[in-house]
Short mmCIF file of C-alpha atoms in Angstrom, two decimals:
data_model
loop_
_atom_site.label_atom_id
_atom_site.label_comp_id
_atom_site.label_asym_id
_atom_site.label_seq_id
_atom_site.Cartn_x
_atom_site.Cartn_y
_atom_site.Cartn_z
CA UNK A 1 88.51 14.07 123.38
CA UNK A 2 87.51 12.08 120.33
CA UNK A 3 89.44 13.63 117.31
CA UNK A 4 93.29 13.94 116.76
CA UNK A 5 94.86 15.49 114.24
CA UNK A 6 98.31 16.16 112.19
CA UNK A 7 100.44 19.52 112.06
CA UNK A 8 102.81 19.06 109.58
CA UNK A 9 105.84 21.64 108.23
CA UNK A 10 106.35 19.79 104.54
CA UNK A 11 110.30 19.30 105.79
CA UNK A 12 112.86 19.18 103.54
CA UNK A 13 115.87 16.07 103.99
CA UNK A 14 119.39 16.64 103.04
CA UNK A 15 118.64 13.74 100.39
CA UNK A 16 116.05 15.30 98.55
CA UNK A 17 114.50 18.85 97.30
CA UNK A 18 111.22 20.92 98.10
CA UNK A 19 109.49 19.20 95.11
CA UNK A 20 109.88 15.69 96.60
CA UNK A 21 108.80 17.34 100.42
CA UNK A 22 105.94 18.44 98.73
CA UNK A 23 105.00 15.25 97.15
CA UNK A 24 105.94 13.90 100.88
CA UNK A 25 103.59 15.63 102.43
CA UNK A 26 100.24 14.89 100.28
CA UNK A 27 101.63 11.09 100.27
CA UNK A 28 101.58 11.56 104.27
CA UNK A 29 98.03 13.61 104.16
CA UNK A 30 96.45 10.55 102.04
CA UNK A 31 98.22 8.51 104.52
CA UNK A 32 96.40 10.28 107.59
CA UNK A 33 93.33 10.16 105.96
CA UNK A 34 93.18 6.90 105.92
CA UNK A 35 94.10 6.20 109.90
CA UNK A 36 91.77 8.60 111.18
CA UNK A 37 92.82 11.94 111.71
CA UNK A 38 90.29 14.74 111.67
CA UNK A 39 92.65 17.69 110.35
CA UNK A 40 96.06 18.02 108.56
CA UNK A 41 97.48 21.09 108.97
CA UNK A 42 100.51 22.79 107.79
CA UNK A 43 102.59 26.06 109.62
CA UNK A 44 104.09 29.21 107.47
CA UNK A 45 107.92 29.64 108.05
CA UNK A 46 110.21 31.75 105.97
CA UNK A 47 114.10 31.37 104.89
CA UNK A 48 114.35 28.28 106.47
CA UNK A 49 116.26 25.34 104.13
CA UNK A 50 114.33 22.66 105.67
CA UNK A 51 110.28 23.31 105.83
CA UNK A 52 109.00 23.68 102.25
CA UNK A 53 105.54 25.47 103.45
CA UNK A 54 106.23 29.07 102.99
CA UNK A 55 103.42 29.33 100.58
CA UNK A 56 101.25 27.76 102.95
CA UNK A 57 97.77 28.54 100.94
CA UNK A 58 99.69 27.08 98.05
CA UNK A 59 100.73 23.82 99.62
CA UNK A 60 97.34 23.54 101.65
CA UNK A 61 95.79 23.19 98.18
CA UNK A 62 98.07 20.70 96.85
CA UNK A 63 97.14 18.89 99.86
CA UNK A 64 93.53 19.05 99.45
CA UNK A 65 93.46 18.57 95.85
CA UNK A 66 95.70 14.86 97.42
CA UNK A 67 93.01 14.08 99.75
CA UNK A 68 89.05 13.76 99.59
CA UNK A 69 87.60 13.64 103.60
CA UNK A 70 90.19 15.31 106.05
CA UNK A 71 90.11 18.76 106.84
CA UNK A 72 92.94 21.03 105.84
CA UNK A 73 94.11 23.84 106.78
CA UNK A 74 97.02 26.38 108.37
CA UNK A 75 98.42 25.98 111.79
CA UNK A 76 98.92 28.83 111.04
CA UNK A 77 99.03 31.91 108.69
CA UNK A 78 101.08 34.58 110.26
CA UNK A 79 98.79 37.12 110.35
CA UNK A 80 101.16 40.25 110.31
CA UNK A 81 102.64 38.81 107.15
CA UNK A 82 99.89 39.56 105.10
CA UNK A 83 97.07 41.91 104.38
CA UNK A 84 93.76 40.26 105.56
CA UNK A 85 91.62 40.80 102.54
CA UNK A 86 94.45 38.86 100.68
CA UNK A 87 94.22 36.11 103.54
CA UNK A 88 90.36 35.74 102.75
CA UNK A 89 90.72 35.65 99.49
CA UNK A 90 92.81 33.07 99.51
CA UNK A 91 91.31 30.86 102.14
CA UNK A 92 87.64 31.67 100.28
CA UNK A 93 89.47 30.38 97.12
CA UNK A 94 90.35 27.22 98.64
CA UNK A 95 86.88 26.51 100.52
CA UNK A 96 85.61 27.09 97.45
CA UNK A 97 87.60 24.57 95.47
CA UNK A 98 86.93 22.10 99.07
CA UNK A 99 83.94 23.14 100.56
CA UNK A 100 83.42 21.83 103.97
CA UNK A 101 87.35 21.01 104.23
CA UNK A 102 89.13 23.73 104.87
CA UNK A 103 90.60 25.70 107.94
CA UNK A 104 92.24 29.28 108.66
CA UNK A 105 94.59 29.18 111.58
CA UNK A 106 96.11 33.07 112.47
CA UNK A 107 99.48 33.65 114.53
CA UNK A 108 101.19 36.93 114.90
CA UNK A 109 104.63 36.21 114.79
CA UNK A 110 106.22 36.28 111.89
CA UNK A 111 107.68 32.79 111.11
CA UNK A 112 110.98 33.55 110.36
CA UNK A 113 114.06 35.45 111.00
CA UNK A 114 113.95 39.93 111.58
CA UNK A 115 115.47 39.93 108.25
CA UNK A 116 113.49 37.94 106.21
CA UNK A 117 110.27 39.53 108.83
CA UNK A 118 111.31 43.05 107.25
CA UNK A 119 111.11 41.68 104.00
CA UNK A 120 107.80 39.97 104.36
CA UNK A 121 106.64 43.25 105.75
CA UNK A 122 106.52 45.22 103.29
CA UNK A 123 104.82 48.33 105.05
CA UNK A 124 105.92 48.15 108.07
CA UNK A 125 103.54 46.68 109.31
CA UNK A 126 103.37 45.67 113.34
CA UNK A 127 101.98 42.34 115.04
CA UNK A 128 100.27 45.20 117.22
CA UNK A 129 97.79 45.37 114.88
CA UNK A 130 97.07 41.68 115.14
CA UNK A 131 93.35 41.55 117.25
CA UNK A 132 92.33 44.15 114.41
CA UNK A 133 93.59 42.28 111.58
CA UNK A 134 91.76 39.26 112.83
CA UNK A 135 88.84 41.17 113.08
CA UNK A 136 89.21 42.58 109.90
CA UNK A 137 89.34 38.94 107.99
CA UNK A 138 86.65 37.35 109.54
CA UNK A 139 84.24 40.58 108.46
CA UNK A 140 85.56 39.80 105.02
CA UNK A 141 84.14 36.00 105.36
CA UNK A 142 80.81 37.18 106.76
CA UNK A 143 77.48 37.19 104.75
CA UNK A 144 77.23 41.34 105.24
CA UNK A 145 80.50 41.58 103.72
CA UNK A 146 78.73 42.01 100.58
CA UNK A 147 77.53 45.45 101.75
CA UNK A 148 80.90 47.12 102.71
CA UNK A 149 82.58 48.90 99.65
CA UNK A 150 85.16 45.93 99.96
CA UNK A 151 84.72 42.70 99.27
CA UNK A 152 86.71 38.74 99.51
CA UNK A 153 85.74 37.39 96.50
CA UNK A 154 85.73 34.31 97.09
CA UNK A 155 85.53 34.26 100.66
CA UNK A 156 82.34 36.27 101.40
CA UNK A 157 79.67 34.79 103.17
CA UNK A 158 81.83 31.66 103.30
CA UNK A 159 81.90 31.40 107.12
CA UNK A 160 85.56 29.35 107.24
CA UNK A 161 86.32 28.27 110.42
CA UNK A 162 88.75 30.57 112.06
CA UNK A 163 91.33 29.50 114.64
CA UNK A 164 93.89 31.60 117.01
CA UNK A 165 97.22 30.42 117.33
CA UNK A 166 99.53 31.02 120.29
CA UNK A 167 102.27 30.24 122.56
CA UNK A 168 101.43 32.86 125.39
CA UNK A 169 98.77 34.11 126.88
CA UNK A 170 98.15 36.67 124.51
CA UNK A 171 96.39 34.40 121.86
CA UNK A 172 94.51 32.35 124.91
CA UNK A 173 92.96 35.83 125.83
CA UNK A 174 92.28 36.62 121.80
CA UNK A 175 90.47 33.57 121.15
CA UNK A 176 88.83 33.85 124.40
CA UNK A 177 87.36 37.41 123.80
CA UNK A 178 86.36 36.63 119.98
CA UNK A 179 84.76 33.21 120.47
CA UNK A 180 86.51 31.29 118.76
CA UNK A 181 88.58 28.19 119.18
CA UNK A 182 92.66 28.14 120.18
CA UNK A 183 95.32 26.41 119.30
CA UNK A 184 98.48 26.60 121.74
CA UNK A 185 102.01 25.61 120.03
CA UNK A 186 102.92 23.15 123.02
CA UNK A 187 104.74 21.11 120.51
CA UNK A 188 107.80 24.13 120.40
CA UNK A 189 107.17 26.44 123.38
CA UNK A 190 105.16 24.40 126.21
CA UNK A 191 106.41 27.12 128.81
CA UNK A 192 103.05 29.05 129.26
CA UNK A 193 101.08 25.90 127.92
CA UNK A 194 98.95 25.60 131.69
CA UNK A 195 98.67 29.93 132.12
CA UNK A 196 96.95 29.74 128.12
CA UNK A 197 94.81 26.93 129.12
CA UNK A 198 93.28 28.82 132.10
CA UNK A 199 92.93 32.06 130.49
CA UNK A 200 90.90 31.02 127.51
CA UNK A 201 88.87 28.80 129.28
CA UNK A 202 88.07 31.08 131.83
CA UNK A 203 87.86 34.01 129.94
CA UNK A 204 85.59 32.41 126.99
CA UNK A 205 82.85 34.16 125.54
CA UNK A 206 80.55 32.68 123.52
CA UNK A 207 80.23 34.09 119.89
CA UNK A 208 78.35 32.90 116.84
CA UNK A 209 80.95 30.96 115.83
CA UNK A 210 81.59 28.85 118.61
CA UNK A 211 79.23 28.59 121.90
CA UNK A 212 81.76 27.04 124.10
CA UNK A 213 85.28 26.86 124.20
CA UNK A 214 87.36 24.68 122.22
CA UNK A 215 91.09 24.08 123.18
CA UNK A 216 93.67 22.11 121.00
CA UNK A 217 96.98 21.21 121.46
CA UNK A 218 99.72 20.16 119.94
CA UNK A 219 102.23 17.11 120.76
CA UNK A 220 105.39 16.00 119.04
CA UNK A 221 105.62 12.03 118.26
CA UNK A 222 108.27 9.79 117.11
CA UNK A 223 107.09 5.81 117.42
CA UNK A 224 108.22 3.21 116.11
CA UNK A 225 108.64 -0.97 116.89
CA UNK A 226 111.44 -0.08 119.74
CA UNK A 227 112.12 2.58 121.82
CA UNK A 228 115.40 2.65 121.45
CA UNK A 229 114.60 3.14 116.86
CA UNK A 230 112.34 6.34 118.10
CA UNK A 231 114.98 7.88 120.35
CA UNK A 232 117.64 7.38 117.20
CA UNK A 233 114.59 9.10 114.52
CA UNK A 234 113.90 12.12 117.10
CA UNK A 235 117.58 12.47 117.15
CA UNK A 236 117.26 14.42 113.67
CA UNK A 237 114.58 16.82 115.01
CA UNK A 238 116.85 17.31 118.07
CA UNK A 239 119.42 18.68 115.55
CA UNK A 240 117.35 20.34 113.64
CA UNK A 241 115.45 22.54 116.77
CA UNK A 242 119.08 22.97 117.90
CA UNK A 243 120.74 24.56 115.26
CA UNK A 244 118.03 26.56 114.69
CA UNK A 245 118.79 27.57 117.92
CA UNK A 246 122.62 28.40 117.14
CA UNK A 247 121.93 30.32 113.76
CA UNK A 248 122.40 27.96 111.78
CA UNK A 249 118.90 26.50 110.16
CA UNK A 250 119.60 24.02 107.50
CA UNK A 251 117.88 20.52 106.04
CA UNK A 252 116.73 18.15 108.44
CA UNK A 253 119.51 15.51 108.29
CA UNK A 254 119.99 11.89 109.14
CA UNK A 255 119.45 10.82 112.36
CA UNK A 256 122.70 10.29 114.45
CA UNK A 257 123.48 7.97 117.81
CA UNK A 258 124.73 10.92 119.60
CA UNK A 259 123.44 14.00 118.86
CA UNK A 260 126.17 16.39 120.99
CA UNK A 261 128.81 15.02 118.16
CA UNK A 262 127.03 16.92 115.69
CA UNK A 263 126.13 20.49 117.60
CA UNK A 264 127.17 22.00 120.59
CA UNK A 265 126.32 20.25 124.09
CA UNK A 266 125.27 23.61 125.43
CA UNK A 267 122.14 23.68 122.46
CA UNK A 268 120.55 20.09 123.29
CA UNK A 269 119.18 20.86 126.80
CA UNK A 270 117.33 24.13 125.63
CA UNK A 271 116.17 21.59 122.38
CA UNK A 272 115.16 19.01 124.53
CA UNK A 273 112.93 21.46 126.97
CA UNK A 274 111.48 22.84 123.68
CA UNK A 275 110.43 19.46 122.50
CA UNK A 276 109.51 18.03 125.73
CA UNK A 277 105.79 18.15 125.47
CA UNK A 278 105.84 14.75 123.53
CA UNK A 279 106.04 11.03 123.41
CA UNK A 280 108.82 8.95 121.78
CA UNK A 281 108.95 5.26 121.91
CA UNK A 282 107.55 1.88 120.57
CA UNK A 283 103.83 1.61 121.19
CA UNK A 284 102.86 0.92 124.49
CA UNK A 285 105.61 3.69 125.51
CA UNK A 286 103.64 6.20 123.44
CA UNK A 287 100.14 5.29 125.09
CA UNK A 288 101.43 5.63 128.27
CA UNK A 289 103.03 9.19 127.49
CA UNK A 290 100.53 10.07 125.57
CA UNK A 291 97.99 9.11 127.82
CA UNK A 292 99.47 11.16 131.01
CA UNK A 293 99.42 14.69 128.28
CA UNK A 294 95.47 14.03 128.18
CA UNK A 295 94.56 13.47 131.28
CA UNK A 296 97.24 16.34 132.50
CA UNK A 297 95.30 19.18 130.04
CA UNK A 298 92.23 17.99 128.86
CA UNK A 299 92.92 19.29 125.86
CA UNK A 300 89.75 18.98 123.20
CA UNK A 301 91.38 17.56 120.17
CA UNK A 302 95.13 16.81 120.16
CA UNK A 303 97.68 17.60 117.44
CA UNK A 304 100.59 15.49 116.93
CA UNK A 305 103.50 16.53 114.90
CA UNK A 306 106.76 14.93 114.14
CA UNK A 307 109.80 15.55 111.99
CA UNK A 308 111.50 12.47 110.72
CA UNK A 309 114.15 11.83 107.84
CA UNK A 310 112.98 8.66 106.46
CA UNK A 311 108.94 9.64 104.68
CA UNK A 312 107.96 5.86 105.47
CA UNK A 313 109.22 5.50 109.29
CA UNK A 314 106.89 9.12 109.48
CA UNK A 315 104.43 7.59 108.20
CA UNK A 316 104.77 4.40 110.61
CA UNK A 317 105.11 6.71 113.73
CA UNK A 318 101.72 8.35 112.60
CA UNK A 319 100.37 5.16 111.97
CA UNK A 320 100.99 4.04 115.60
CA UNK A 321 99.96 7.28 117.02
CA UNK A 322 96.69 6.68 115.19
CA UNK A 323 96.22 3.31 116.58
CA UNK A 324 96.79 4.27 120.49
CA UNK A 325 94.96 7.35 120.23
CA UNK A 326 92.17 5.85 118.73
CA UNK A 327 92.32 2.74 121.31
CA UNK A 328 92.49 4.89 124.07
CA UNK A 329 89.54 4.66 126.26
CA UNK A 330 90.04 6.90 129.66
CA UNK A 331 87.82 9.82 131.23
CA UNK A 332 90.05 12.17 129.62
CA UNK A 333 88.51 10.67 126.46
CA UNK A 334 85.23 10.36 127.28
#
């Protein structure tokens, strides 16, 4: 594994609004740019108070338009959301405008509440129709596109790198079947993290678009100078994944010293086995955790991902990620 990258959800503080989370996040994409990583990708959620990348093409753009070298891209586009020709138009537009730069992750679930899902979906549409929909986009980004009666323009004969998204086995098996590479959420829902890993790399077949497989991952981080100051910054992504949890999404507040004064006790365990595929601590705490995730899944590339409430301890905690990962010399790494 020689590249790591950043998954980022543009979150919005209690102290400030989406414009200034927006303005957060290309300060933090220059910022990554700069350190190292190879991709800087950011996740579609809906009707949620504190992530600011509903519009994810949008932001994605502003992002790119920020930077000049690091790849960008979604992690992911909820497929079922959206009709693909609009997805390929949209992704063609920004390759386009970045050539080279940019990349098209696809989940199936819908990001969001069944509420706001109904509302998204605005005929009905079902995430059973997923494998087809992927299929569908990628003909729109091929160079024969130009002969069907329906074009992506831009987006024909483009190519973009495609990526499948997933937290089960059902993506691992996708991605495995199409070629192409997958990305598995371990950063939210590591339960069916080893079962994904076997069945794509087992099942892979190779496809013009990738001849082997490729399997990223992604890891939550919070570093910082002690490990007690990382515990006390995760503590606000602890609240956050909890209330989510209870119904009750909001900003991503200040961290706290005790987090079960602030939601109920019987939330943090369930946030804490969410979260758990991740490292937290001062540096050499980090490499070490770090470190035993590499060597435990051989992942290909590793994505690390953090929520924190101050923008410049974020940007330290990426900094230091940065630094170990690219120290790191182990056969994992080789």
């Amino acid at each position: 594994m020689q590249k790591f990258s950043l998954l980022d959800l543009a979150p919005v503080t209690e102290d400030e609004t989406p414009a200034q989370a927006l303005a957060h996040a290309a300060d933090l994409a220059r910022h990554a740019e700069a350190l190292g990583y190879h991709r800087y990708w950011l996740a579609e959620h809906h009707n949620m108070p504190g992530i600011a990348s509903a519009a994810t093409a949008v932001v994605i753009g502003h992002v790119a338009q920020a930077t000049s070298t690091i790849r960008v891209g979604a992690g992911g586009i909820m497929l079922p959301n959206h009709a693909p020709l609009i997805v390929a138009e949209q992704f063609g537009t920004l390759d386009a405008l970045h050539p080279g730069r940019i990349d098209l992750g696809l989940g199936r679930a819908p990001g969001t509440d069944g509420a706001t899902a109904q509302a998204l979906r605005r005929y009905h549409q079902s995430a059973d129709a997923f494998p087809q929909d992927v299929v569908e986009l990628m003909g729109y980004l091929d160079d024969d596109a130009g002969q069907g009666p329906v074009r992506a323009v831009p987006g024909m004969g483009s190519h973009l790198p495609v990526w499948i998204l997933g937290s089960s086995t059902f993506g691992a098996q996708l991605a495995a079947y199409l070629g192409l590479p997958y990305a598995f959420a371990s950063h939210f829902a590591p339960q069916m993290l080893e079962a994904a890993i076997q069945a794509y790399r087992e099942g892979f077949r190779p496809s013009e678009r990738l001849e082997k497989p490729y399997f990223m991952m992604a890891a939550g981080l919070h570093a910082a100078d002690t490990d007690e100051e990382a515990r006390y910054y995760r503590s606000s992504q602890i609240l956050s994944f909890a209330r989510l949890r209870t119904g009750t999404p909001g900003r991503l507040s200040r961290p706290v010293e005790n987090v079960a004064d602030h939601v109920p006790a019987s939330a943090i365990p369930g946030a804490e086995a969410a979260l758990s595929v991740s490292a937290t601590g001062s540096r050499d705490t980090v490499r070490r955790q770090l470190r035993e995730i590499i060597e435990r899944y051989r992942p290909d590339e590793l994505m690390l991902t953090g929520m924190m409430f101050d923008p410049e301890a974020r940007k330290r905690s990426f900094e230091i990620g940065a630094e170990v990962l690219s120290d790191m010399k182990t056969p994992a790494m080789a």
